[in-house]
XYZ file of C-alpha atoms in Angstrom:
668
model
C 21.164 178.490 145.870
C 23.329 177.742 148.877
C 23.592 174.036 149.663
C 23.012 172.898 153.253
C 26.001 171.617 155.212
C 25.757 168.750 157.661
C 28.582 167.305 159.751
C 27.878 163.543 160.172
C 28.878 161.492 163.165
C 31.436 158.989 161.895
C 32.582 156.963 164.878
C 29.949 154.268 164.357
C 30.908 153.949 160.701
C 34.554 153.438 161.536
C 33.645 150.460 163.738
C 32.970 148.570 160.528
C 36.703 148.716 159.842
C 37.625 146.852 163.026
C 38.715 143.317 162.147
C 40.947 141.978 164.890
C 44.616 142.836 164.778
C 45.202 141.585 168.278
C 48.356 139.741 167.253
C 50.072 143.142 166.989
C 49.741 143.419 170.766
C 52.126 140.501 171.240
C 54.918 141.919 169.063
C 58.330 141.657 170.679
C 60.398 144.725 171.385
C 63.278 145.127 168.883
C 66.809 144.503 170.064
C 68.666 147.448 168.562
C 72.016 146.103 169.705
C 71.911 143.080 167.410
C 69.374 143.853 164.673
C 69.529 146.486 161.962
C 66.293 148.469 161.990
C 64.364 150.533 159.505
C 62.781 153.526 161.234
C 59.446 154.972 160.018
C 59.678 158.234 158.065
C 56.181 159.361 159.089
C 54.318 158.931 162.347
C 51.427 160.504 164.217
C 52.163 163.050 166.928
C 50.045 164.837 169.502
C 49.983 168.593 169.964
C 49.613 169.513 173.619
C 47.151 172.273 172.697
C 44.739 169.848 170.983
C 45.987 166.287 171.492
C 43.078 164.689 169.618
C 44.073 166.308 166.319
C 45.308 164.415 163.247
C 48.940 165.490 163.043
C 51.613 163.631 161.054
C 55.335 164.134 161.604
C 57.398 163.711 158.426
C 61.146 163.241 158.808
C 62.951 165.268 156.127
C 66.592 165.482 157.229
C 67.695 162.901 154.620
C 65.546 164.222 151.762
C 68.011 166.513 149.967
C 70.634 163.802 149.530
C 68.088 161.736 147.590
C 67.116 164.512 145.187
C 63.864 165.228 147.042
C 62.459 168.519 148.319
C 59.837 169.314 150.917
C 57.052 169.033 148.357
C 58.090 165.461 147.531
C 58.042 164.511 151.213
C 54.648 166.104 151.877
C 53.066 164.337 148.917
C 53.289 161.084 150.898
C 50.937 162.343 153.631
C 47.256 161.390 153.234
C 45.108 164.434 152.551
C 47.993 166.540 151.201
C 48.210 167.495 147.514
C 51.277 169.184 146.040
C 51.285 171.214 142.812
C 54.789 171.204 141.380
C 55.695 173.607 138.601
C 59.040 172.188 137.489
C 62.003 170.069 138.631
C 63.725 169.356 141.961
C 64.246 172.520 144.016
C 61.775 174.657 142.054
C 58.460 176.130 143.254
C 55.799 173.776 144.623
C 52.648 174.515 146.602
C 50.869 172.250 149.079
C 47.170 172.041 149.876
C 45.343 170.057 152.555
C 41.965 168.334 152.317
C 40.718 170.160 149.252
C 41.766 173.641 150.343
C 44.084 175.927 148.398
C 47.661 176.901 149.198
C 46.602 180.287 150.628
C 44.598 178.454 153.299
C 47.668 176.695 154.731
C 49.623 178.364 157.557
C 53.366 177.599 157.735
C 55.555 178.039 160.830
C 59.157 177.453 161.881
C 59.365 176.123 165.445
C 55.917 177.615 166.033
C 56.702 181.055 164.528
C 54.636 182.002 161.464
C 56.796 182.372 158.333
C 54.108 182.195 155.653
C 53.108 185.597 154.307
C 49.579 187.074 154.130
C 50.217 187.597 150.396
C 51.080 185.710 147.214
C 49.746 182.399 145.924
C 50.849 180.486 149.032
C 54.003 179.205 150.695
C 56.568 177.738 148.296
C 57.491 174.362 149.822
C 59.591 173.303 146.821
C 62.265 176.005 146.890
C 62.689 176.037 150.674
C 66.022 174.763 151.942
C 65.894 171.881 154.424
C 69.302 172.599 155.979
C 68.929 172.020 159.713
C 65.258 170.997 159.404
C 64.636 167.630 161.037
C 60.905 167.140 160.520
C 57.646 168.796 159.498
C 54.437 168.433 161.483
C 51.420 168.361 159.148
C 48.157 169.503 160.774
C 45.096 168.383 158.821
C 41.649 169.904 159.097
C 40.425 170.699 162.591
C 43.891 170.117 164.067
C 45.076 173.314 162.338
C 42.855 175.388 164.648
C 45.689 175.571 167.199
C 47.672 177.658 164.677
C 44.939 180.271 164.546
C 43.784 182.573 161.776
C 45.147 181.580 158.381
C 45.120 177.830 159.033
C 41.731 177.381 157.392
C 42.363 173.872 156.053
C 45.567 172.949 157.905
C 49.073 173.972 158.878
C 52.733 173.008 158.533
C 55.236 173.468 161.355
C 58.905 172.993 160.430
C 60.955 171.642 163.324
C 64.687 172.358 163.343
C 67.201 169.934 164.814
C 68.369 171.143 168.224
C 71.906 170.557 169.539
C 72.295 168.241 172.531
C 74.231 168.760 175.735
C 77.126 166.395 176.577
C 77.234 165.148 172.979
C 80.862 166.140 172.378
C 81.982 167.241 168.945
C 80.496 165.739 165.799
C 79.657 166.616 162.237
C 78.723 165.358 158.778
C 79.074 166.383 155.152
C 77.125 165.314 152.055
C 77.902 165.826 148.380
C 75.035 165.524 145.845
C 75.081 165.203 142.054
C 72.468 164.258 139.500
C 70.300 164.963 136.491
C 69.813 168.421 134.990
C 73.338 169.370 136.112
C 72.316 169.324 139.765
C 75.054 169.675 142.383
C 74.990 170.297 146.092
C 77.111 170.316 149.213
C 75.518 170.095 152.677
C 76.933 169.683 156.130
C 76.676 170.331 159.817
C 78.932 170.534 162.819
C 77.928 170.504 166.478
C 79.454 170.577 169.916
C 77.711 169.800 173.181
C 79.197 170.606 176.571
C 77.868 170.132 180.081
C 75.613 173.197 180.102
C 75.512 174.338 176.477
C 75.470 173.108 172.895
C 75.824 174.693 169.447
C 75.081 173.460 165.939
C 75.712 174.915 162.481
C 74.012 173.602 159.322
C 74.850 174.921 155.853
C 74.136 173.962 152.279
C 74.684 175.022 148.686
C 72.635 173.665 145.784
C 72.594 174.531 142.104
C 71.011 173.153 138.963
C 70.852 174.126 135.306
C 67.411 172.545 135.316
C 66.769 172.322 131.546
C 64.922 169.240 130.277
C 62.968 167.988 127.267
C 59.184 167.553 127.331
C 56.161 167.174 125.057
C 53.410 169.778 125.369
C 49.641 169.236 125.218
C 49.691 169.678 121.462
C 52.217 166.830 121.106
C 55.101 169.147 120.215
C 58.586 168.310 121.513
C 60.076 171.261 123.409
C 62.921 172.112 125.752
C 62.392 173.601 129.190
C 64.884 176.462 129.461
C 65.712 179.210 131.956
C 64.976 176.689 134.700
C 68.228 177.031 136.662
C 68.547 177.862 140.348
C 71.238 178.601 142.949
C 70.583 178.417 146.677
C 72.620 179.076 149.825
C 71.275 178.208 153.265
C 72.727 178.565 156.768
C 71.123 177.717 160.106
C 72.854 178.246 163.467
C 71.213 177.022 166.665
C 72.241 176.806 170.293
C 71.126 175.646 173.698
C 72.263 177.218 176.970
C 71.179 176.046 180.414
C 69.923 178.903 182.592
C 68.957 177.758 186.054
C 66.382 174.987 185.740
C 65.495 176.009 182.189
C 67.380 176.640 178.972
C 67.582 179.188 176.152
C 67.440 178.209 172.468
C 68.791 180.914 170.105
C 68.443 180.346 166.341
C 69.365 182.253 163.173
C 68.429 181.042 159.685
C 69.319 182.507 156.291
C 68.000 181.064 153.052
C 68.681 182.861 149.770
C 68.808 182.028 146.116
C 68.162 183.057 142.554
C 67.034 181.354 139.390
C 65.159 181.460 136.154
C 61.397 181.863 136.071
C 60.180 179.965 133.005
C 56.581 180.446 131.971
C 54.031 178.265 130.165
C 55.150 175.969 127.372
C 52.816 177.766 124.918
C 55.126 180.797 124.731
C 58.450 180.010 126.463
C 60.292 182.706 124.518
C 58.449 185.355 126.546
C 60.233 184.098 129.688
C 63.729 183.269 128.401
C 65.275 186.002 130.547
C 62.823 186.159 133.465
C 64.595 185.913 136.825
C 63.559 185.685 140.468
C 65.649 186.317 143.603
C 64.455 185.315 147.070
C 65.966 185.856 150.518
C 64.679 184.819 153.924
C 66.130 185.692 157.342
C 64.716 184.331 160.612
C 65.934 184.939 164.155
C 64.445 183.296 167.236
C 65.123 183.170 170.953
C 63.137 180.605 172.909
C 63.096 179.734 176.595
C 61.806 176.457 178.014
C 61.532 175.069 181.497
C 59.990 171.870 182.722
C 58.538 171.762 186.231
C 58.470 175.522 186.568
C 56.183 174.780 189.467
C 55.560 171.364 190.999
C 53.909 169.817 194.014
C 51.422 167.206 195.142
C 48.842 168.930 192.941
C 50.860 168.343 189.766
C 53.380 170.278 187.680
C 53.659 173.151 185.207
C 55.873 173.478 182.100
C 56.468 176.822 180.367
C 57.809 178.127 177.068
C 58.299 181.623 175.624
C 59.635 182.755 172.245
C 60.475 186.012 170.488
C 61.270 186.071 166.794
C 61.869 188.247 163.758
C 61.603 187.275 160.109
C 62.217 189.031 156.816
C 61.425 187.786 153.320
C 62.452 189.603 150.107
C 61.417 188.647 146.572
C 62.466 190.306 143.304
C 61.134 189.345 139.869
C 62.253 190.782 136.526
C 61.156 189.912 133.015
C 62.422 192.015 130.070
C 59.341 191.031 128.048
C 55.875 190.528 129.457
C 53.601 187.670 128.515
C 51.335 189.994 126.553
C 54.349 191.581 124.852
C 55.924 194.976 124.671
C 56.742 195.707 128.302
C 59.446 195.069 130.849
C 57.974 193.741 134.131
C 59.505 194.213 137.561
C 58.027 193.099 140.895
C 59.530 193.500 144.356
C 58.129 192.652 147.777
C 59.361 192.686 151.373
C 57.669 191.183 154.403
C 58.724 191.853 158.007
C 57.388 189.671 160.822
C 57.746 190.299 164.561
C 56.298 187.662 166.875
C 56.203 186.828 170.579
C 54.367 183.986 172.252
C 54.140 182.271 175.619
C 52.705 178.893 176.588
C 52.061 177.210 179.919
C 50.974 173.601 180.381
C 49.675 172.463 183.770
C 49.332 168.772 184.569
C 46.993 168.185 187.527
C 47.331 165.043 189.591
C 43.584 164.302 189.417
C 43.782 163.744 185.636
C 43.395 167.101 183.931
C 45.738 169.002 181.595
C 45.342 172.747 181.009
C 47.181 174.695 178.277
C 47.301 178.481 177.988
C 48.706 180.354 174.973
C 49.302 184.061 174.322
C 50.575 185.335 170.968
C 51.321 188.655 169.330
C 52.414 189.134 165.726
C 52.929 192.107 163.449
C 53.529 191.668 159.730
C 54.296 194.591 157.429
C 54.237 194.111 153.669
C 55.547 196.300 150.876
C 55.164 195.382 147.216
C 55.737 197.298 143.985
C 54.827 196.402 140.403
C 56.206 198.183 137.337
C 55.630 197.717 133.610
C 57.798 199.795 131.284
C 56.366 200.277 127.768
C 57.977 202.137 124.884
C 55.916 205.272 125.563
C 54.674 204.882 129.130
C 55.326 203.304 132.530
C 52.627 201.704 134.658
C 53.338 201.491 138.406
C 51.383 200.222 141.399
C 52.294 199.467 145.006
C 51.011 198.076 148.299
C 52.022 199.169 151.784
C 50.057 197.403 154.484
C 50.495 195.872 157.922
C 48.587 193.326 159.978
C 48.561 193.120 163.764
C 47.424 189.821 165.292
C 46.767 189.287 168.999
C 45.625 185.882 170.204
C 44.766 184.068 173.408
C 44.029 180.371 173.544
C 43.029 177.887 176.199
C 42.539 174.145 175.955
C 41.683 171.547 178.533
C 42.087 167.785 178.358
C 40.164 165.743 180.899
C 41.449 162.184 181.367
C 38.891 159.558 182.323
C 38.642 155.792 182.731
C 42.249 155.355 183.784
C 43.494 157.688 181.023
C 41.731 155.589 178.378
C 39.449 158.497 177.434
C 40.443 162.094 176.705
C 37.841 164.820 176.319
C 39.345 167.981 174.854
C 37.852 171.460 174.547
C 39.722 174.483 173.219
C 38.922 178.112 172.518
C 41.058 180.628 170.644
C 40.235 184.335 170.357
C 42.110 186.540 167.902
C 42.023 190.175 166.954
C 43.432 191.066 163.528
C 43.781 194.642 162.367
C 45.012 195.790 158.954
C 46.417 199.247 158.325
C 47.114 200.658 154.865
C 48.147 204.086 153.629
C 45.288 206.201 152.259
C 42.721 203.532 153.111
C 40.429 202.726 155.998
C 41.649 200.202 158.539
C 40.015 196.770 158.577
C 39.635 194.533 161.623
C 38.315 191.071 162.449
C 37.862 189.373 165.826
C 37.219 185.694 165.157
C 36.388 183.188 167.877
C 37.662 179.710 167.014
C 36.259 176.936 169.232
C 37.221 173.286 168.909
C 36.363 170.036 170.655
C 37.845 166.580 170.417
C 37.797 163.140 171.955
C 40.107 160.146 172.128
C 39.105 156.649 173.186
C 42.068 154.332 173.701
C 39.986 151.187 173.738
C 43.030 148.931 173.580
C 46.729 149.097 172.822
C 45.835 148.247 169.219
C 42.530 150.147 168.951
C 42.089 153.923 169.202
C 39.334 156.296 168.100
C 39.629 160.063 167.548
C 37.141 162.735 166.558
C 37.393 166.531 166.211
C 35.260 169.531 165.374
C 36.621 173.068 164.900
C 35.641 176.445 163.500
C 38.541 177.893 161.494
C 39.099 181.334 159.971
C 41.215 183.120 157.353
C 41.253 186.872 156.736
C 41.809 187.967 153.107
C 45.501 188.434 152.419
C 47.097 191.697 151.288
C 47.087 190.777 147.589
C 43.439 189.722 147.688
C 42.519 193.025 149.329
C 44.861 195.635 147.863
C 46.641 194.328 144.740
C 46.649 196.672 141.749
C 48.554 195.539 138.680
C 47.967 194.831 135.021
C 45.304 192.143 134.737
C 44.957 191.543 138.512
C 43.026 193.511 141.072
C 42.281 193.057 144.763
C 38.948 193.734 146.399
C 38.860 195.711 149.702
C 35.280 194.593 150.296
C 36.105 190.896 150.627
C 34.605 188.953 153.516
C 36.870 186.536 155.410
C 36.788 182.798 154.782
C 35.417 180.542 157.496
C 35.168 176.777 157.692
C 33.574 174.190 159.934
C 35.984 171.254 159.981
C 35.125 167.826 161.319
C 36.916 164.498 161.230
C 36.727 161.112 162.883
C 38.979 158.116 162.596
C 40.131 154.802 163.942
C 43.596 153.311 164.342
C 43.960 149.531 164.432
C 47.206 148.076 165.697
C 49.947 149.853 167.671
C 51.641 152.450 165.491
C 55.088 150.925 166.043
C 53.769 147.347 165.798
C 53.860 144.907 162.883
C 50.524 146.098 161.435
C 48.804 149.451 161.817
C 45.818 150.813 159.904
C 44.382 154.319 160.219
C 41.158 155.367 158.490
C 39.756 158.907 158.750
C 36.616 160.561 157.457
C 36.775 164.361 157.081
C 34.375 167.079 156.051
C 35.085 170.814 155.699
C 32.181 173.179 155.082
C 33.587 176.439 153.674
C 31.913 179.852 153.648
C 32.862 182.893 151.535
C 35.637 181.164 149.549
C 38.029 183.613 147.862
C 39.383 183.212 144.323
C 40.646 185.513 141.574
C 38.048 185.300 138.788
C 37.674 186.982 135.398
C 35.502 190.099 135.579
C 36.313 191.288 132.065
C 38.336 190.208 129.039
C 41.483 191.731 130.528
C 41.041 191.699 134.314
C 40.909 189.144 137.157
C 39.584 190.328 140.514
C 39.427 188.674 143.950
C 35.853 187.630 144.694
C 33.950 185.739 147.374
C 32.498 182.736 145.551
C 30.241 181.535 148.354
C 30.010 178.167 150.012
C 31.792 174.948 149.238
C 32.340 171.504 150.688
C 35.325 169.204 150.860
C 34.847 165.716 152.216
C 36.582 162.420 151.883
C 38.502 159.558 153.412
C 42.196 159.210 154.320
C 43.694 155.773 154.923
C 47.191 154.684 155.912
C 48.418 151.105 156.203
C 51.767 150.352 157.822
C 53.221 146.844 157.775
C 56.468 146.026 159.585
C 56.857 142.233 159.627
C 60.330 142.692 161.108
C 62.672 145.442 162.254
C 64.324 145.254 158.837
C 61.253 145.770 156.641
C 58.959 148.788 156.443
C 55.936 148.981 154.114
C 53.699 152.048 154.026
C 50.663 152.633 151.792
C 48.190 155.495 151.776
C 45.067 156.433 149.837
C 42.973 159.626 149.889
C 39.530 160.234 148.414
C 38.634 163.940 148.209
C 35.368 165.351 146.886
C 35.951 169.125 146.922
C 33.477 171.422 145.174
C 32.087 174.941 145.283
C 28.380 175.558 144.947
C 29.023 177.678 141.862
C 30.918 174.989 139.923
C 29.230 172.716 137.381
C 28.261 169.257 138.614
C 31.158 166.826 138.505
C 33.876 169.512 138.448
C 36.145 169.490 141.498
C 38.176 172.400 142.816
C 41.040 173.494 140.594
C 44.075 171.233 140.848
C 42.475 168.844 143.351
C 42.448 165.142 142.387
C 39.580 162.980 143.586
C 41.861 159.987 144.133
C 45.526 159.805 145.064
C 47.703 157.228 146.734
C 51.249 156.150 147.390
C 53.136 153.043 148.454
C 56.676 152.818 149.811
C 58.840 149.873 150.824
C 62.211 149.857 152.573
C 64.381 146.897 153.618
C 67.625 146.762 155.598
C 70.079 144.071 154.476
C 73.126 145.111 156.494
C 74.478 142.209 158.548
C 72.767 139.527 156.433
C 74.391 137.027 154.040
C 76.750 138.771 151.616
C 76.296 142.016 153.617
C 77.342 140.450 156.924
C 80.268 142.833 157.376
C 78.392 145.901 156.104
C 77.150 148.516 158.538
C 73.981 149.191 156.528
C 72.504 148.302 153.148
C 69.052 149.804 152.549
C 66.902 149.293 149.467
C 63.811 151.431 148.960
C 61.131 151.959 146.365
C 58.120 154.225 146.029
C 55.129 154.657 143.761
C 52.643 157.514 143.516
C 49.356 157.826 141.605
C 46.640 160.447 141.271
C 43.487 160.814 139.197
C 42.578 163.580 136.736
C 42.701 167.212 137.889
C 40.860 170.211 136.420
C 42.377 173.643 135.820
C 39.357 175.735 134.886
C 35.919 176.297 136.383
C 34.133 174.646 133.461
C 35.918 171.289 133.339
C 37.384 171.975 129.873
C 41.105 171.999 130.757
C 42.509 169.090 132.727
C 45.513 166.888 133.273
C 44.983 163.142 132.821
C 45.742 160.611 135.571
C 49.420 159.837 136.087
C 51.736 157.665 138.133
C 55.435 157.671 138.978
C 57.843 155.117 140.454
C 61.181 155.628 142.241
C 63.887 153.164 143.280
C 66.970 153.717 145.406
C 69.638 152.276 147.637
C 71.808 153.484 150.517
C 75.042 151.606 151.264
C 77.189 152.190 154.350
C 80.352 150.046 154.212
C 81.303 151.464 157.639
C 79.387 153.412 160.246
C 80.696 156.810 159.156
C 80.278 156.639 155.342
C 77.071 156.212 153.324
C 76.524 156.157 149.555
C 73.007 156.914 148.295
C 71.547 156.413 144.816
C 68.018 157.356 143.776
C 66.304 156.865 140.400
C 63.189 159.027 140.171
C 60.222 158.680 137.809
C 61.503 155.467 136.219
C 58.497 155.294 133.877
C 59.556 158.671 132.422
C 56.065 160.139 132.805
C 55.883 163.793 131.802
C 52.917 166.080 132.059
C 51.801 169.687 132.138
C 51.391 170.690 135.763
C 48.662 173.311 135.470
C 46.491 175.301 133.088
C 49.545 177.278 131.955
C 51.149 174.000 130.846
C 54.194 174.190 133.065
C 55.775 170.785 132.453
C 57.417 168.408 134.901
C 60.599 166.487 134.035
C 60.885 162.827 133.164
C 63.348 160.262 134.459
C 66.083 161.576 136.778
C 69.019 160.097 138.727
C 70.732 161.393 141.864
C 73.701 160.167 143.872
C 75.178 161.339 147.157
C 78.090 160.593 149.471
C 77.771 161.321 153.202
C 80.587 161.255 155.739
C 80.190 161.525 159.519
C 83.012 162.501 161.836
C 83.620 163.488 165.418
C 83.748 161.927 168.852
């Protein structure tokens, strides 16, 4: 029987969390000329299309030098869960607020790069060369990214070159556990009317490590190596009152593809190669039109992306066959945005988007006496128009936001009938800036995800798509309060969220030898996200977060949460700057940092029989800059040497690891 869904009003409940933090209002502004400062690595940001959304910006440009990947950085964000399958630089998949990794849309500078196929976007293997930050959209905020962002979205933001910056550059060398080595660098030049920047990186790791499986047997993780090359070139050219921003990114690599610890010998020679190419040309202009009535800003972008993946395994898991999989995805996208700021206190945003994605995939199993082949050739055309309006009231203390996005998606496939969907995705939000140290937000949105190509059309041994699938829809609501100015000495944010999901899609067993994509009906994910930031001085930064997530489907047994989703998880991080103090008086910078992470039990089957127990990890590190242009970084990860199987296939994670890096800056 389908359970009823109710979206509660939470603003009154959050008032209970409002003990006075008025002393934060009187915090003095830091003097950056005389005091070393520790800058926050995460902060809230507003999206002009829905400014009341819960969006967190995570700075990632220093991650690689500390032996961290994008998955490690995202795991710090409340409401985000990351499923890692192996060591640093290997596949990892993020989920938001109890969703699954297929329900998360991923973009690069606003251009969609996640594919409508596969298990989700691999955030662990992605290179961060040239990437400055990632904006994490949670729940209703993801509605601005349209179809596919059912539970949230990620938008990777590349670092743009700056005009009049002269010539500068930097290089970093990395070394560490599991025979990990890397070289990363960038160079940039900024003139009066143009600027260029080139980022590049090479990383490799043998990746093998010891672990103990669920049966208590000591084993060795093998065939876990990887090699990765990444290049990103970006520019900025002034054209009249606006400027052009060309960008080209290449990210390619290869590595082993180890399987479950129960039968590692079946995957000793399995390999995977991946290549990604992205090209973009954006145009921006502020004050395209201006007058006593207000002003208008405009942006337009055209982009192309290609992703290729090849997988080969001389011996299949079930034995006897050689497996080969290949896939190619082409993406063409154009979009245009205009933001109009009216003098009477109203902001209007218009968005137009067009995207075409074509997908080709082939699967082959070669047996001694036969060959089994299957393939997919499909395309998806997406056309979207969005409008949002923010009305400012009470001297800009109150924002009332309403948005509407209409999309038309059409699939075409050889020898099959076309499928089309035309979802309407409304959203509303409100902000009340009651005081400099007190702010309330609330949002409600209807989100949508069409079945991906694999869920619809996949045909391979043991897995089968379902062309009759209905799309997933969700009603997402959240409400929260922030106490204390975000950059002040104390800041607390508490958020309640609830997502009511319809027609959830999972691959389920339909026979002893076949899994098929099925709509499993309704489900609910609700919980609380909290973040506490304490900065008693410009030199000290403390950040703690906790997330409670109760995510279930109506068809699951009582007490069993969605697969891989912990009920509780939290993290704490501390960073202190000692440069210029005591024995470090003549040192440009001396940073010490530590981090801990904990999560509760997770289940890996629909019956609650297979699970991973609770676990915690702790990291410590230091960054020492004897002069302004040289920095030495050391990071010890998982000091407690906790090791665990990561999923129902018992893919283990490594224990204690150490990484060191040397960075050198040069230029004018």
